[in-house]
mmCIF file of C-alpha atoms in Angstrom:
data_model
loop_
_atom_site.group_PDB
_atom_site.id
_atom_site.type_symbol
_atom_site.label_atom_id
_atom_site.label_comp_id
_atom_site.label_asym_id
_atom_site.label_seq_id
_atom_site.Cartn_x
_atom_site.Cartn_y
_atom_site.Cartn_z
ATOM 1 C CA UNK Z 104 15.598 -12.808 -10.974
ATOM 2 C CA UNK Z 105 12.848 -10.091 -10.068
ATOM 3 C CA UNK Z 106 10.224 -11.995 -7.858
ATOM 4 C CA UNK Z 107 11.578 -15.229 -7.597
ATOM 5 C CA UNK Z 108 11.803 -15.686 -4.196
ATOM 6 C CA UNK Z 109 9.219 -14.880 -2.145
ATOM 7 C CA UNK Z 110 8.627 -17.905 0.363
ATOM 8 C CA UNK Z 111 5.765 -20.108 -0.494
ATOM 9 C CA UNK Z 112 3.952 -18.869 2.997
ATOM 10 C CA UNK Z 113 3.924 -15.603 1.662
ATOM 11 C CA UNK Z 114 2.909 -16.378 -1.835
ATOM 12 C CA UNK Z 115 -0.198 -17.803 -0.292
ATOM 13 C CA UNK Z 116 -1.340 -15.252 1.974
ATOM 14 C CA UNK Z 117 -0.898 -12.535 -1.159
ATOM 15 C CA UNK Z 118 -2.960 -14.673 -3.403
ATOM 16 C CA UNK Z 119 -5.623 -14.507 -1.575
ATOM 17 C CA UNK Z 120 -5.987 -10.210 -1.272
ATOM 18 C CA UNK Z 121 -8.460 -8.505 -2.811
ATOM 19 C CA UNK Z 122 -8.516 -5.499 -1.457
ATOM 20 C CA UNK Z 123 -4.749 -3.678 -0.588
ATOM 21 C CA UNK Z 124 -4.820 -0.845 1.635
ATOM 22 C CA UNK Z 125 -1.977 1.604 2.042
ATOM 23 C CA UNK Z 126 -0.921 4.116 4.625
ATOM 24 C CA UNK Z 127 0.168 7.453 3.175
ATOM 25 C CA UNK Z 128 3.388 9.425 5.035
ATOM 26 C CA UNK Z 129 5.956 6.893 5.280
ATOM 27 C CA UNK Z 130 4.671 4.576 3.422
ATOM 28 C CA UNK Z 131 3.515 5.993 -0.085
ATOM 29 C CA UNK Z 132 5.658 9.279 0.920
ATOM 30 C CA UNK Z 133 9.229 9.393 2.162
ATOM 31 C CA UNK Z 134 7.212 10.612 5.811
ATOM 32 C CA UNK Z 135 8.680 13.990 5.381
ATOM 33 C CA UNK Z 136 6.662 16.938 5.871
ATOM 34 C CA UNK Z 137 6.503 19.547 3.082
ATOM 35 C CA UNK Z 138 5.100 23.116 4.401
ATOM 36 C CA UNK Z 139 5.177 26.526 2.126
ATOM 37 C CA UNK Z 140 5.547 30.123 2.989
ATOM 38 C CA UNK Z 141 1.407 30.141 2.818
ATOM 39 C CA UNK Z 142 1.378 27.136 5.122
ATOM 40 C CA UNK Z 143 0.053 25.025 2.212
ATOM 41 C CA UNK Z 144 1.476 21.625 2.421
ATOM 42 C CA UNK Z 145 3.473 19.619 -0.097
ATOM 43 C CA UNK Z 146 3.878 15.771 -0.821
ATOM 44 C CA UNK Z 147 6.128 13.818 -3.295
ATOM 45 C CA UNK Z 148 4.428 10.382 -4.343
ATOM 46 C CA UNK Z 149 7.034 7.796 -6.654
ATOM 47 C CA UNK Z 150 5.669 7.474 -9.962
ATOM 48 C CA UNK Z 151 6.469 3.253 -10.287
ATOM 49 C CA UNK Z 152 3.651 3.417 -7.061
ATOM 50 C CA UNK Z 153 1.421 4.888 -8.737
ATOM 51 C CA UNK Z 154 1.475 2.575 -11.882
ATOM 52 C CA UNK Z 155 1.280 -0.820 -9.341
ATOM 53 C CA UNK Z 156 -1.534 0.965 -7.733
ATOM 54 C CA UNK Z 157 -3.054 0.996 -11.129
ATOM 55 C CA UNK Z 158 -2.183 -2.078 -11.997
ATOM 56 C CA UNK Z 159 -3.726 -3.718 -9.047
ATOM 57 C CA UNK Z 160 -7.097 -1.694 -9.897
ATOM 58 C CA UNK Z 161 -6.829 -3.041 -13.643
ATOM 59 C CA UNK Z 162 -6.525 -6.755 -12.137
ATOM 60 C CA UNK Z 163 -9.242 -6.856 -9.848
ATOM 61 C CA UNK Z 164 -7.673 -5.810 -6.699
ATOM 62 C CA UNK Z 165 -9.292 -2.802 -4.676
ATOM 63 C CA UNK Z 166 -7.060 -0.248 -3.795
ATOM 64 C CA UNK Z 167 -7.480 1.783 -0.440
ATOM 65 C CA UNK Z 168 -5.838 4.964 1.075
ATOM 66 C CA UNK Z 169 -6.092 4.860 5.041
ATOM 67 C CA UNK Z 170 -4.505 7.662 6.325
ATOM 68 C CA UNK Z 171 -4.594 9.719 10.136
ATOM 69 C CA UNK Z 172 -4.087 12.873 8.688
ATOM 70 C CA UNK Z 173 -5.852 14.797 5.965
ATOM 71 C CA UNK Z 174 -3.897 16.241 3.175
ATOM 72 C CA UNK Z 175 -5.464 18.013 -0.182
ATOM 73 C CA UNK Z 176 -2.373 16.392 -2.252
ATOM 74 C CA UNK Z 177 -3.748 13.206 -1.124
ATOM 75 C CA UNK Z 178 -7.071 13.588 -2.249
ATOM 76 C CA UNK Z 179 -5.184 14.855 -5.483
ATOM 77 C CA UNK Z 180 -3.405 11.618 -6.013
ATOM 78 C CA UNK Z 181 -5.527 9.683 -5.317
ATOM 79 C CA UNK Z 182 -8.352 10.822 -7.380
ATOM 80 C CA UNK Z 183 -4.869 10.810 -9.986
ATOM 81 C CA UNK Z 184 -4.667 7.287 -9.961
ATOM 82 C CA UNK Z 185 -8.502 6.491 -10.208
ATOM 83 C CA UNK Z 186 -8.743 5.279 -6.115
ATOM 84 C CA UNK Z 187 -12.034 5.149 -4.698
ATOM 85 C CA UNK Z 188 -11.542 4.065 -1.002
ATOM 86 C CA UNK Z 189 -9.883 7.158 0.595
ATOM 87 C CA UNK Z 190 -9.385 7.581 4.100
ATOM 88 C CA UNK Z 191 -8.397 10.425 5.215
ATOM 89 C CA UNK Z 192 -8.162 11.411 8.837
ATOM 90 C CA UNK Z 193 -8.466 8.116 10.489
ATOM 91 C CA UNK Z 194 -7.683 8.381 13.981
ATOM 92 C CA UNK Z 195 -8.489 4.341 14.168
ATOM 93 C CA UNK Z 196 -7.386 2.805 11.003
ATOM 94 C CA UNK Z 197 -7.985 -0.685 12.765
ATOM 95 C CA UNK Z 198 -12.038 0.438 12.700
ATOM 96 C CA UNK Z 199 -11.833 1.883 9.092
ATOM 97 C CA UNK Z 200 -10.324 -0.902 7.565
ATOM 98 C CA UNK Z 201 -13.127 -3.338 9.198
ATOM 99 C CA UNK Z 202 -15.692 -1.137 7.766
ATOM 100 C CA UNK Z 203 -14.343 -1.188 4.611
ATOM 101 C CA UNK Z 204 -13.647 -5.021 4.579
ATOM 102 C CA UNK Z 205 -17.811 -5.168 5.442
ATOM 103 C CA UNK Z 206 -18.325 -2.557 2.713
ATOM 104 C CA UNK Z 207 -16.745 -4.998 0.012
ATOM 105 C CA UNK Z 208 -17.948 -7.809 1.531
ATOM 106 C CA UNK Z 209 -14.045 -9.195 2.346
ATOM 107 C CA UNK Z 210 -12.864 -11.319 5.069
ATOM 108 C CA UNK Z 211 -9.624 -10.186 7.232
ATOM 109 C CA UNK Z 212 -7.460 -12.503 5.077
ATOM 110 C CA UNK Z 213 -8.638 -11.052 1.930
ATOM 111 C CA UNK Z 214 -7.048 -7.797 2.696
ATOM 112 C CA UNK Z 215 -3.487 -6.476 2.703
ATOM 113 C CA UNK Z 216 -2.169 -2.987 4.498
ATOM 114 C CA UNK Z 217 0.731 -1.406 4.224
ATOM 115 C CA UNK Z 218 2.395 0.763 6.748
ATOM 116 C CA UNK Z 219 5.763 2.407 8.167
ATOM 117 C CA UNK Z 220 4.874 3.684 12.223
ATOM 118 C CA UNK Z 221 2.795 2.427 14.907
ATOM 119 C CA UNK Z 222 -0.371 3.897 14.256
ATOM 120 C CA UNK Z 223 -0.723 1.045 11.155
ATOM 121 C CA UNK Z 224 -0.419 -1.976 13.551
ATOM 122 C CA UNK Z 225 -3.694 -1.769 14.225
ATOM 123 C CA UNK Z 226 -4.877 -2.263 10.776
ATOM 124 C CA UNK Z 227 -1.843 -4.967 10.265
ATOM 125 C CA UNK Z 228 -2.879 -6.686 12.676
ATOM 126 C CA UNK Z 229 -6.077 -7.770 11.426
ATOM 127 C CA UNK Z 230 -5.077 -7.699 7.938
ATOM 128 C CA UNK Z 231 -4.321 -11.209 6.235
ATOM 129 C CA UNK Z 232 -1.204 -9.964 4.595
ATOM 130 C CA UNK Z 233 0.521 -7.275 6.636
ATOM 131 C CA UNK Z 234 3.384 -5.594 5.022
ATOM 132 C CA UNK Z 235 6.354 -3.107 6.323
ATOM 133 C CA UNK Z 236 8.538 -0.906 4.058
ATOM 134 C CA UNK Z 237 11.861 -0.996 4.482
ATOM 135 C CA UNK Z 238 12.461 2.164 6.829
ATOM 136 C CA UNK Z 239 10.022 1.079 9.219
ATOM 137 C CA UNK Z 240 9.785 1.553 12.866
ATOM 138 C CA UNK Z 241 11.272 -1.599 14.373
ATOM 139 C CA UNK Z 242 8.034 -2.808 16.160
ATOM 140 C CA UNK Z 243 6.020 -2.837 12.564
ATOM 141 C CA UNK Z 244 8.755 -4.720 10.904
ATOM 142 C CA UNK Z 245 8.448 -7.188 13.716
ATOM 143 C CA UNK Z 246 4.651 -6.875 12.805
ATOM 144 C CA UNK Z 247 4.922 -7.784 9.223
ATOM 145 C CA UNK Z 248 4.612 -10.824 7.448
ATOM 146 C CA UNK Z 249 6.637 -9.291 5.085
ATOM 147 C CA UNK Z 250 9.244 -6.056 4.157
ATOM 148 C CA UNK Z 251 9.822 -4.020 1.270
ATOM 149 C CA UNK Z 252 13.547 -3.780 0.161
ATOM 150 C CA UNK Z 253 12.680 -0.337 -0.821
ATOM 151 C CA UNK Z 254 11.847 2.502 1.559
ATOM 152 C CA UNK Z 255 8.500 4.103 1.734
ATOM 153 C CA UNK Z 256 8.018 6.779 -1.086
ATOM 154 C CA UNK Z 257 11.037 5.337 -3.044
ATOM 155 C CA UNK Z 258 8.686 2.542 -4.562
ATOM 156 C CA UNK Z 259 8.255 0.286 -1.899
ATOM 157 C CA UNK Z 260 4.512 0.282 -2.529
ATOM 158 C CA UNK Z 261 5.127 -1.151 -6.085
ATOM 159 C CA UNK Z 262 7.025 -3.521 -4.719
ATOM 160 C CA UNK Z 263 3.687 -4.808 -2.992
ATOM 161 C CA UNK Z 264 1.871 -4.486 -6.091
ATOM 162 C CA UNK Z 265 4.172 -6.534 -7.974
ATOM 163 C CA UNK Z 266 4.270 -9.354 -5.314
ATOM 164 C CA UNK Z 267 0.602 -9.336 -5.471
ATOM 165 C CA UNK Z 268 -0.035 -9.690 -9.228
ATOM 166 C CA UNK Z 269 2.964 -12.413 -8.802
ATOM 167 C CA UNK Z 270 1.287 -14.492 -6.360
ATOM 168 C CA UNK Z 271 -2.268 -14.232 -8.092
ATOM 169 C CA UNK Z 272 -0.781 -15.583 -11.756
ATOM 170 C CA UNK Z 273 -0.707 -12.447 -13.042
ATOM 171 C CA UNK Z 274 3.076 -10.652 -13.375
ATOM 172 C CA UNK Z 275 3.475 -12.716 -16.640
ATOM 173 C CA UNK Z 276 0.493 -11.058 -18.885
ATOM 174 C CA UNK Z 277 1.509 -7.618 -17.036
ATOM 175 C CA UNK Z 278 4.795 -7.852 -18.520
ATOM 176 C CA UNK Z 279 3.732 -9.178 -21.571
ATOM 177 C CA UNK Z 280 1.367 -6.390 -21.952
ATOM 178 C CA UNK Z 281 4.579 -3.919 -22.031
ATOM 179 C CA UNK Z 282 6.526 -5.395 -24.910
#
């Protein structure tokens, strides 16, 4: 059964985020790059993400995009899916996401971040629930407290949503809002 077992370790550090902050290529994307003729760029975002991310927003969770490079889909997206905290063009995500934690008012422990490549440990690091999707480079997986069974861009980010409303009490009225 969908979400039943999640170790109880886990299920404690993910009720306590209130703020979950994602990496972009790799982890929200498949990582691959997407360049036209005119040198504009190109990016392919999973639709069941974008409803968790949402979701989270609709439940009280903050939702934040820290990303190293900067990207006009991005911004598109994001502004898409009603995000506030975007981040584009962090060189030190470690630094953003403590400025954003002091922004909201958050402890460490209150915040989760997703990533796929070695610029996110950093931010995982600090983070009180770090999280890998399931392609990622062997050293964040190590990293993690926890990885996605789906690969980034292919709804691995939902699967963090959905572990977060599950762990807070909430995947039972979300579903039941559906039927």
């Amino acid at each position: 059964m969908y979400l039943a077992d999640f170790p109880a370790d886990l299920l404690a550090r993910a009720a306590k985020i209130r703020l979950a902050a994602f990496d972009v290529d790799g982890t929200l994307t498949d990582g691959r790059l997407w360049y036209g003729e005119d040198g504009h760029e190109a990016k392919v975002f999973h639709v069941h993400d974008g409803l968790g991310l949402k979701r989270l927003q609709a439940n009280g969770i903050a939702v934040a995009i820290v990303t190293a490079r900067i990207s006009h889909p991005v911004a598109l997206r994001a502004e898409e899916l009603g995000i506030a905290h975007v981040y584009q063009g962090q060189g030190d995500k470690h630094a953003c996401l403590e400025t954003l934690l002091e922004a909201l008012n958050l402890t460490p422990e209150q915040a989760a971040f997703t990533g796929d490549d070695l610029p996110d440990l950093p931010a995982m690091r600090i983070a009180g629930l770090a999280v890998a999707v399931a392609n990622a480079h062997p050293w964040v997986a190590e990293a993690a407290h926890w990885q996605t069974r789906l690969p980034g861009g292919m709804g691995a980010a939902r699967e963090v949503c959905d572990l977060l409303l599950h762990a807070q009490g909430k995947s039972a009225a979300e579903r039941e809002r559906w039927h």
